CSV table of C-alpha atoms in Angstrom, one decimal:
chain,number,residue,atom,x,y,z
A,30,UNK,CA,0.0,0.0,0.0
A,31,UNK,CA,1.5,3.3,-1.1
A,32,UNK,CA,1.9,5.9,1.7
A,33,UNK,CA,-0.5,8.7,2.1
A,34,UNK,CA,-3.5,7.2,0.2
A,35,UNK,CA,-5.9,6.9,3.0
A,36,UNK,CA,-5.7,10.3,4.6
A,37,UNK,CA,-5.6,11.9,1.2
A,38,UNK,CA,-8.9,10.2,0.1
A,39,UNK,CA,-10.5,10.8,3.5
A,40,UNK,CA,-9.7,14.5,3.3
A,41,UNK,CA,-11.1,14.9,-0.2
A,42,UNK,CA,-14.2,12.9,0.8
A,43,UNK,CA,-14.7,15.1,3.9
A,44,UNK,CA,-14.9,18.2,1.7
A,45,UNK,CA,-17.1,16.8,-1.1
A,46,UNK,CA,-20.0,19.0,-0.3
A,47,UNK,CA,-17.9,22.1,-0.1
A,48,UNK,CA,-16.1,21.1,-3.4
A,49,UNK,CA,-19.4,20.5,-5.1
A,50,UNK,CA,-20.6,23.9,-4.0
A,51,UNK,CA,-17.5,25.5,-5.4
A,52,UNK,CA,-18.0,23.8,-8.7
A,53,UNK,CA,-21.7,24.6,-8.9
A,54,UNK,CA,-21.1,28.3,-8.0
A,55,UNK,CA,-18.7,28.6,-10.9
A,56,UNK,CA,-21.0,26.6,-13.2
A,57,UNK,CA,-24.1,28.6,-12.5
A,58,UNK,CA,-22.3,31.9,-13.2
A,59,UNK,CA,-20.3,31.2,-16.3
A,60,UNK,CA,-17.7,33.9,-17.1
A,61,UNK,CA,-15.8,34.1,-20.4
A,62,UNK,CA,-12.0,34.4,-20.6
A,63,UNK,CA,-10.6,37.3,-18.7
A,64,UNK,CA,-13.9,38.1,-16.9
A,65,UNK,CA,-13.9,35.3,-14.3
A,66,UNK,CA,-14.5,37.6,-11.3
A,67,UNK,CA,-16.8,35.3,-9.4
A,68,UNK,CA,-14.8,32.2,-10.1
A,69,UNK,CA,-11.7,33.9,-8.8
A,70,UNK,CA,-13.5,35.0,-5.7
A,71,UNK,CA,-15.0,31.6,-5.0
A,72,UNK,CA,-11.6,29.9,-5.2
A,73,UNK,CA,-9.8,32.5,-3.2
A,74,UNK,CA,-12.4,32.1,-0.5
A,75,UNK,CA,-12.1,28.3,-0.5
A,76,UNK,CA,-8.4,28.4,0.2
A,77,UNK,CA,-8.7,31.3,2.7
A,78,UNK,CA,-11.2,29.3,4.7
A,79,UNK,CA,-9.3,26.0,4.7
A,80,UNK,CA,-6.9,27.0,7.5
A,81,UNK,CA,-4.4,29.7,8.2
A,82,UNK,CA,-1.6,27.6,6.8
A,83,UNK,CA,-2.6,28.5,3.3
A,84,UNK,CA,-1.1,31.8,2.0
A,85,UNK,CA,-3.5,33.2,-0.6
A,86,UNK,CA,-2.8,35.9,-3.1
A,87,UNK,CA,-5.8,37.2,-5.0
A,88,UNK,CA,-5.4,38.9,-8.4
A,89,UNK,CA,-2.0,37.3,-8.8
A,90,UNK,CA,-0.2,38.8,-11.9
A,91,UNK,CA,-3.6,38.9,-13.8
A,92,UNK,CA,-6.8,40.4,-12.7
A,93,UNK,CA,-8.6,37.1,-12.3
A,94,UNK,CA,-5.7,34.8,-11.5
A,95,UNK,CA,-4.8,33.7,-7.9
A,96,UNK,CA,-2.1,31.8,-6.1
A,97,UNK,CA,-2.5,29.7,-2.9
A,98,UNK,CA,0.5,28.1,-1.3
A,99,UNK,CA,1.3,25.8,1.7
A,100,UNK,CA,4.6,24.6,3.0
A,101,UNK,CA,5.4,21.6,5.2
A,102,UNK,CA,7.9,21.5,8.1
A,103,UNK,CA,9.7,18.9,10.0
A,104,UNK,CA,10.8,16.5,7.2
A,105,UNK,CA,13.9,14.5,7.6
A,106,UNK,CA,16.8,13.7,5.3
A,107,UNK,CA,18.6,16.0,3.0
A,108,UNK,CA,17.1,19.5,3.3
A,109,UNK,CA,15.5,19.9,-0.1
A,110,UNK,CA,12.2,21.4,-1.0
A,111,UNK,CA,9.9,20.3,-3.8
A,112,UNK,CA,7.2,22.7,-5.0
A,113,UNK,CA,4.2,20.7,-6.3
A,114,UNK,CA,1.8,22.8,-8.4
A,115,UNK,CA,-1.9,22.3,-9.3
A,116,UNK,CA,-3.7,24.3,-11.8
A,117,UNK,CA,-7.3,25.5,-11.8
A,118,UNK,CA,-9.1,26.7,-14.9
A,119,UNK,CA,-12.5,28.4,-14.7
A,120,UNK,CA,-13.3,30.3,-17.8
A,121,UNK,CA,-16.5,29.5,-19.8
A,122,UNK,CA,-17.4,29.6,-23.4
A,123,UNK,CA,-19.6,32.4,-24.9
A,124,UNK,CA,-23.3,31.5,-25.1
A,125,UNK,CA,-23.0,27.8,-24.0
A,126,UNK,CA,-21.3,28.3,-20.6
A,127,UNK,CA,-19.2,25.6,-19.1
A,128,UNK,CA,-19.4,23.3,-22.1
A,129,UNK,CA,-15.7,22.3,-21.6
A,130,UNK,CA,-16.2,21.6,-17.9
A,131,UNK,CA,-13.7,24.2,-16.5
A,132,UNK,CA,-15.7,24.4,-13.3
A,133,UNK,CA,-14.7,20.8,-12.8
A,134,UNK,CA,-11.0,21.6,-13.5
A,135,UNK,CA,-11.2,24.2,-10.8
A,136,UNK,CA,-12.7,21.7,-8.4
A,137,UNK,CA,-10.2,19.0,-9.2
A,138,UNK,CA,-7.2,21.3,-8.7
A,139,UNK,CA,-8.5,22.5,-5.4
A,140,UNK,CA,-9.4,19.0,-4.2
A,141,UNK,CA,-6.1,17.5,-5.3
A,142,UNK,CA,-4.1,20.2,-3.5
A,143,UNK,CA,-5.9,19.8,-0.1
A,144,UNK,CA,-5.7,16.0,-0.5
A,145,UNK,CA,-2.0,16.1,-1.0
A,146,UNK,CA,-1.6,18.5,2.0
A,147,UNK,CA,-3.3,15.9,4.1
A,148,UNK,CA,-1.1,13.1,2.8
A,149,UNK,CA,2.1,15.1,3.5
A,150,UNK,CA,1.1,16.0,7.0
A,151,UNK,CA,0.7,12.4,7.9
A,152,UNK,CA,4.1,11.4,6.3
A,153,UNK,CA,6.7,13.0,8.6
A,154,UNK,CA,9.7,11.3,7.0
A,155,UNK,CA,9.4,12.3,3.4
A,156,UNK,CA,12.8,12.6,1.6
A,157,UNK,CA,12.0,16.2,0.7
A,158,UNK,CA,10.2,19.1,2.2
A,159,UNK,CA,7.1,19.9,0.3
A,160,UNK,CA,5.4,23.1,-0.9
A,161,UNK,CA,2.1,23.0,-2.5
A,162,UNK,CA,1.1,25.7,-4.9
A,163,UNK,CA,-2.3,26.2,-6.5
A,164,UNK,CA,-2.5,28.6,-9.5
A,165,UNK,CA,-5.7,29.9,-10.8
A,166,UNK,CA,-5.1,30.3,-14.5
A,167,UNK,CA,-7.8,32.3,-16.4
A,168,UNK,CA,-8.6,32.7,-20.1
A,169,UNK,CA,-7.6,29.2,-21.4
A,170,UNK,CA,-10.3,29.3,-24.0
A,171,UNK,CA,-9.4,32.6,-25.7
A,172,UNK,CA,-6.2,34.3,-24.5
A,173,UNK,CA,-3.8,31.7,-23.0
A,174,UNK,CA,-3.7,32.9,-19.4
A,175,UNK,CA,-1.0,30.3,-18.5
A,176,UNK,CA,1.3,31.9,-21.1
A,177,UNK,CA,0.9,35.3,-19.5
A,178,UNK,CA,1.6,33.7,-16.1
A,179,UNK,CA,4.7,32.0,-17.5
A,180,UNK,CA,6.0,35.3,-18.8
A,181,UNK,CA,5.3,36.9,-15.4
A,182,UNK,CA,7.4,34.2,-13.7
A,183,UNK,CA,4.6,32.4,-11.9
A,184,UNK,CA,6.2,29.0,-12.6
A,185,UNK,CA,9.8,29.7,-11.9
A,186,UNK,CA,9.8,28.0,-8.5
A,187,UNK,CA,7.4,25.1,-9.4
A,188,UNK,CA,9.0,21.7,-9.7
A,189,UNK,CA,6.0,19.6,-10.8
A,190,UNK,CA,2.7,20.6,-12.2
A,191,UNK,CA,-0.7,18.8,-12.3
A,192,UNK,CA,-4.1,19.4,-13.7
A,193,UNK,CA,-6.9,17.2,-15.2
A,194,UNK,CA,-9.5,18.1,-17.8
A,195,UNK,CA,-13.0,16.6,-18.3
A,196,UNK,CA,-13.6,14.7,-21.5
A,197,UNK,CA,-15.6,11.7,-22.8
A,198,UNK,CA,-13.2,9.1,-21.4
A,199,UNK,CA,-10.4,8.6,-19.0
A,200,UNK,CA,-6.9,9.2,-20.5
A,201,UNK,CA,-3.5,9.5,-18.7
A,202,UNK,CA,-2.1,11.3,-21.7
A,203,UNK,CA,-3.4,12.5,-25.0
A,204,UNK,CA,-1.4,13.8,-27.9
A,205,UNK,CA,-2.1,17.5,-28.2
A,206,UNK,CA,-1.4,19.9,-31.0
A,207,UNK,CA,0.1,23.4,-31.3
A,208,UNK,CA,-2.4,26.0,-32.3
A,209,UNK,CA,-2.2,29.5,-33.7
A,210,UNK,CA,-5.1,31.8,-34.3
A,211,UNK,CA,-4.7,34.2,-37.2
A,212,UNK,CA,-6.8,37.2,-38.2
A,213,UNK,CA,-6.5,38.4,-41.8
A,214,UNK,CA,-7.9,41.8,-42.8
A,215,UNK,CA,-8.1,43.0,-46.4
A,216,UNK,CA,-8.5,46.7,-47.2
A,217,UNK,CA,-9.8,47.7,-50.6
A,218,UNK,CA,-11.8,50.6,-52.0
A,219,UNK,CA,-15.6,50.9,-52.1
A,220,UNK,CA,-17.5,51.8,-55.2
A,221,UNK,CA,-20.9,51.3,-56.7
A,222,UNK,CA,-21.0,47.7,-57.9
A,223,UNK,CA,-23.2,48.5,-60.9
A,224,UNK,CA,-22.4,52.0,-62.0
A,225,UNK,CA,-18.6,52.2,-61.4
A,226,UNK,CA,-17.2,48.8,-60.5
A,227,UNK,CA,-13.9,49.6,-62.1
A,228,UNK,CA,-13.3,52.2,-59.5
A,229,UNK,CA,-13.5,49.7,-56.7
A,230,UNK,CA,-10.9,47.3,-55.1
A,231,UNK,CA,-12.9,44.3,-53.9
A,232,UNK,CA,-11.9,43.1,-50.4
A,233,UNK,CA,-14.4,40.4,-50.5
A,234,UNK,CA,-12.8,38.9,-53.6
A,235,UNK,CA,-9.5,38.8,-51.7
A,236,UNK,CA,-11.2,37.0,-48.8
A,237,UNK,CA,-12.8,34.4,-51.1
A,238,UNK,CA,-9.5,33.9,-53.0
A,239,UNK,CA,-7.7,33.4,-49.7
A,240,UNK,CA,-10.2,30.9,-48.5
A,241,UNK,CA,-9.9,29.0,-51.8
A,242,UNK,CA,-6.1,29.2,-51.6
A,243,UNK,CA,-6.2,27.5,-48.2
A,244,UNK,CA,-8.6,24.9,-49.4
A,245,UNK,CA,-6.3,24.0,-52.2
A,246,UNK,CA,-3.3,24.0,-49.8
A,247,UNK,CA,-4.9,21.3,-47.7
A,248,UNK,CA,-4.2,18.8,-50.5
A,249,UNK,CA,-0.5,19.3,-50.0
A,250,UNK,CA,-0.4,19.2,-46.2
A,251,UNK,CA,0.6,16.4,-43.9
A,252,UNK,CA,-2.4,14.4,-42.6
A,253,UNK,CA,-1.9,15.7,-39.1
A,254,UNK,CA,-1.7,19.3,-40.1
A,255,UNK,CA,-5.0,21.2,-39.8
A,256,UNK,CA,-6.3,24.6,-40.9
A,257,UNK,CA,-9.9,25.8,-40.6
A,258,UNK,CA,-11.6,29.1,-40.6
A,259,UNK,CA,-14.4,31.5,-41.5
A,260,UNK,CA,-15.0,34.8,-43.3
A,261,UNK,CA,-16.0,37.1,-40.5
A,262,UNK,CA,-16.9,40.1,-42.5
A,263,UNK,CA,-17.6,40.4,-46.2
A,264,UNK,CA,-19.3,43.7,-46.9
A,265,UNK,CA,-22.3,45.8,-46.2
A,266,UNK,CA,-24.6,45.6,-49.2
A,267,UNK,CA,-24.6,43.8,-52.6
A,268,UNK,CA,-24.5,47.1,-54.6
A,269,UNK,CA,-21.3,48.3,-52.7
A,270,UNK,CA,-18.0,46.8,-53.6
A,271,UNK,CA,-16.6,45.8,-50.2
A,272,UNK,CA,-13.8,48.0,-49.0
A,273,UNK,CA,-13.0,45.7,-46.1
A,274,UNK,CA,-13.1,41.9,-45.3
A,275,UNK,CA,-11.8,39.8,-42.5
A,276,UNK,CA,-11.1,36.1,-42.1
A,277,UNK,CA,-10.2,34.1,-38.9
A,278,UNK,CA,-8.3,30.8,-39.1
A,279,UNK,CA,-6.8,28.3,-36.7
A,280,UNK,CA,-3.6,26.5,-37.7
A,281,UNK,CA,-2.8,23.3,-35.9
A,282,UNK,CA,0.2,20.9,-36.0
A,283,UNK,CA,1.5,18.2,-33.7
A,284,UNK,CA,4.7,20.0,-33.0
A,285,UNK,CA,5.7,23.6,-32.6
A,286,UNK,CA,8.4,23.4,-35.2
A,287,UNK,CA,5.8,22.2,-37.7
A,288,UNK,CA,3.7,25.2,-37.0
A,289,UNK,CA,6.2,27.7,-38.3
A,290,UNK,CA,6.1,25.8,-41.7
A,291,UNK,CA,2.3,25.8,-41.8
A,292,UNK,CA,2.2,29.5,-40.9
A,293,UNK,CA,4.5,30.3,-43.8
A,294,UNK,CA,2.4,28.4,-46.3
A,295,UNK,CA,-0.8,30.0,-45.0
A,296,UNK,CA,0.6,33.5,-45.1
A,297,UNK,CA,1.7,32.9,-48.7
A,298,UNK,CA,-2.0,32.1,-49.5
A,299,UNK,CA,-3.2,35.3,-47.8
A,300,UNK,CA,-0.7,37.5,-49.5
A,301,UNK,CA,-1.4,36.0,-52.9
A,302,UNK,CA,-5.0,36.9,-52.6
A,303,UNK,CA,-4.1,40.5,-51.8
A,304,UNK,CA,-1.7,40.7,-54.8
A,305,UNK,CA,-4.4,39.3,-57.2
A,306,UNK,CA,-7.0,41.8,-56.1
A,307,UNK,CA,-4.9,44.9,-55.4
A,308,UNK,CA,-5.9,44.9,-51.7
A,309,UNK,CA,-3.7,45.7,-48.8
A,310,UNK,CA,-3.5,42.9,-46.2
A,311,UNK,CA,-2.9,42.7,-42.5
A,312,UNK,CA,-2.0,39.3,-41.0
A,313,UNK,CA,-2.4,39.4,-37.2
A,314,UNK,CA,-1.9,36.8,-34.5
A,315,UNK,CA,-4.2,38.2,-31.8
A,316,UNK,CA,-3.6,35.4,-29.2
A,317,UNK,CA,-0.7,33.4,-27.8
A,318,UNK,CA,0.4,30.3,-29.7
A,319,UNK,CA,-0.5,27.1,-27.7
A,320,UNK,CA,2.2,24.5,-27.7
A,321,UNK,CA,1.7,20.8,-27.7
A,322,UNK,CA,2.0,19.0,-24.4
A,323,UNK,CA,5.3,17.2,-23.7
A,324,UNK,CA,4.6,13.7,-22.6
A,325,UNK,CA,6.0,12.4,-19.3
A,326,UNK,CA,5.8,8.7,-19.3
A,327,UNK,CA,6.6,8.2,-15.7
A,328,UNK,CA,3.8,10.5,-14.5
A,329,UNK,CA,1.4,9.1,-17.0
A,330,UNK,CA,2.1,5.5,-15.9
A,331,UNK,CA,1.7,6.4,-12.2
A,332,UNK,CA,-1.6,8.3,-12.9
A,333,UNK,CA,-2.9,5.4,-14.9
A,334,UNK,CA,-2.1,2.9,-12.1
A,335,UNK,CA,-3.7,5.2,-9.4
A,336,UNK,CA,-6.7,5.8,-11.6
A,337,UNK,CA,-7.2,2.1,-12.3
A,338,UNK,CA,-7.1,1.4,-8.6
A,339,UNK,CA,-9.9,3.9,-8.2
A,340,UNK,CA,-12.0,2.4,-11.0
A,341,UNK,CA,-10.9,4.4,-14.1
A,342,UNK,CA,-10.7,2.8,-17.5
A,343,UNK,CA,-8.2,4.2,-20.1
A,344,UNK,CA,-9.1,3.9,-23.8
A,345,UNK,CA,-7.6,6.1,-26.5
A,346,UNK,CA,-8.9,9.6,-27.5
A,347,UNK,CA,-8.3,12.1,-30.3
A,348,UNK,CA,-5.9,15.0,-29.9
A,349,UNK,CA,-6.8,18.5,-28.5
A,350,UNK,CA,-5.1,21.8,-27.7
A,351,UNK,CA,-4.5,23.7,-24.5
A,352,UNK,CA,-2.2,26.4,-23.1
A,353,UNK,CA,-1.0,23.7,-20.6
A,354,UNK,CA,1.3,22.7,-23.4
A,355,UNK,CA,3.3,25.8,-23.0
A,356,UNK,CA,3.6,25.0,-19.2
A,357,UNK,CA,4.8,21.5,-20.0
A,358,UNK,CA,7.9,22.9,-21.8
A,359,UNK,CA,9.1,24.6,-18.6
A,360,UNK,CA,8.0,22.3,-15.8
A,361,UNK,CA,7.5,18.5,-15.7
A,362,UNK,CA,3.8,17.8,-15.5
A,363,UNK,CA,0.8,15.9,-16.5
A,364,UNK,CA,-2.6,16.8,-18.0
A,365,UNK,CA,-4.8,13.7,-18.0
A,366,UNK,CA,-8.5,13.7,-19.0
A,367,UNK,CA,-11.4,12.2,-17.1
A,368,UNK,CA,-14.8,10.9,-17.9
A,369,UNK,CA,-17.7,12.7,-16.2
A,370,UNK,CA,-20.6,10.2,-16.9
A,371,UNK,CA,-21.7,11.4,-20.3
A,372,UNK,CA,-21.1,10.6,-24.0
A,373,UNK,CA,-21.8,14.2,-25.0
A,374,UNK,CA,-18.9,16.0,-26.7
A,375,UNK,CA,-17.0,19.0,-25.3
A,376,UNK,CA,-18.2,22.4,-26.4
A,377,UNK,CA,-21.8,21.4,-26.7
A,378,UNK,CA,-24.8,22.4,-24.7
A,379,UNK,CA,-25.3,18.8,-23.5
A,380,UNK,CA,-21.7,18.7,-22.1
A,381,UNK,CA,-22.4,22.0,-20.3
A,382,UNK,CA,-25.4,20.3,-18.6
A,383,UNK,CA,-23.3,17.3,-17.7
A,384,UNK,CA,-20.5,19.5,-16.2
A,385,UNK,CA,-23.0,20.9,-13.7
A,386,UNK,CA,-24.7,17.6,-12.9
A,387,UNK,CA,-24.4,15.7,-9.6
A,388,UNK,CA,-23.2,12.6,-11.4
A,389,UNK,CA,-20.0,14.4,-12.5
A,390,UNK,CA,-18.9,14.7,-8.9
A,391,UNK,CA,-17.9,11.1,-8.5
A,392,UNK,CA,-15.7,11.3,-11.5
A,393,UNK,CA,-14.2,14.7,-10.7
A,394,UNK,CA,-13.2,13.7,-7.2
A,395,UNK,CA,-11.8,10.4,-8.4
A,396,UNK,CA,-9.6,12.3,-10.8
A,397,UNK,CA,-8.5,14.6,-8.0
A,398,UNK,CA,-7.5,11.6,-5.9
A,399,UNK,CA,-5.6,10.1,-8.7
A,400,UNK,CA,-3.7,13.3,-9.3
A,401,UNK,CA,-2.8,13.7,-5.6
A,402,UNK,CA,-1.8,10.0,-5.3
A,403,UNK,CA,0.5,10.4,-8.2
A,404,UNK,CA,2.1,13.4,-6.5
A,405,UNK,CA,2.6,11.4,-3.3
A,406,UNK,CA,4.2,8.6,-5.3
A,407,UNK,CA,6.8,11.0,-6.6
A,408,UNK,CA,7.4,12.7,-3.3
A,409,UNK,CA,7.9,9.4,-1.5
A,410,UNK,CA,10.5,8.0,-4.0
A,411,UNK,CA,13.6,9.9,-5.1
A,412,UNK,CA,14.1,7.5,-7.9
A,413,UNK,CA,10.7,8.3,-9.4
A,414,UNK,CA,11.3,12.0,-9.1
A,415,UNK,CA,14.6,11.6,-11.0
A,416,UNK,CA,12.8,9.5,-13.7
A,417,UNK,CA,10.2,12.3,-14.1
A,418,UNK,CA,12.9,14.8,-14.6
A,419,UNK,CA,14.7,12.5,-17.1
A,420,UNK,CA,11.5,12.1,-19.1
A,421,UNK,CA,11.1,15.9,-19.2
A,422,UNK,CA,14.6,16.4,-20.4
A,423,UNK,CA,14.4,13.7,-23.1
A,424,UNK,CA,11.0,14.9,-24.3
A,425,UNK,CA,12.4,18.4,-24.8
A,426,UNK,CA,15.4,17.0,-26.7
A,427,UNK,CA,13.0,15.0,-29.0
A,428,UNK,CA,10.9,18.1,-29.6
A,429,UNK,CA,14.0,20.1,-30.6
A,430,UNK,CA,15.1,17.6,-33.2
């Protein structure tokens, strides 16, 4: 029996009503990226009310981010300290609320942190002193809050990082992709479409050509490279040659190095459309680029073992994208996915309903326990910690090749 399991699970179970209330409060008041005022306050209050041992910083580096930390004392052996981090997301989607279940991510991060604290407090002879840090990371869906926090130095003292995301099935690791959002704006010249069409420069034609160029480009792309988008603005009235048009596209590749190649190809398509129509073009990347997640085989194996002991099943799933990928390049970590009792797909109204349902609680707290148990495994065994660090180093080397 691995150390720390029983007090860890008992602590999480003892707080299940409080944790459910936290999740429901965030779910019933969905807030889009950068506007998560209530979610921030709910989580700050949760850690502030646990006990005075938690140090809580509200509005940490970002208006709706927070940091809660706890440090152990009295451990034996070599005086080393390991800072274990847990992440809470809590932004919702426009119109359909928590259709990605970020209210559950917040709950799982909070639960895992207090569970790990209980385990550490009952294990007085750990090989390292332990700090637990919880970071509230807003704006995953739109702006990449974790990337802003990376740039602010929020992860510089963190040694391991954990979070879990709701999905359709349990998964200890999923291949994720890099993603860049690009906004393309064409500027032409308006004119009467019937009386003086030769006086106009048609920005809509540029947008249509760009869209067609990208459609043709897909034939030449690697199967795992993806690009998809929309024409956001195409003109005001049929009898006015549009002076302005706008497209929005997402570019996705398995690796960050591949993304630069895809961006160059896509930009050539955008510029060719401008050249053909005589328009001026702006190519803007309004949001951070999300990196793929670096795998950590040791952490994934431990999480799978702990999850299976709690009743999880681990089939395969398709790839996704998240700003956790950027974190995984600077701190060893894990970003597993967990089933919440529904076959509905993320980013749908049915999934939003499931994320707020009572049934999801069993699955969310099970994922929290598996995360915390995985952290305990690493804390209790120096060899495992070294393997985690080796996996991190090797994964970065493979990525750079």
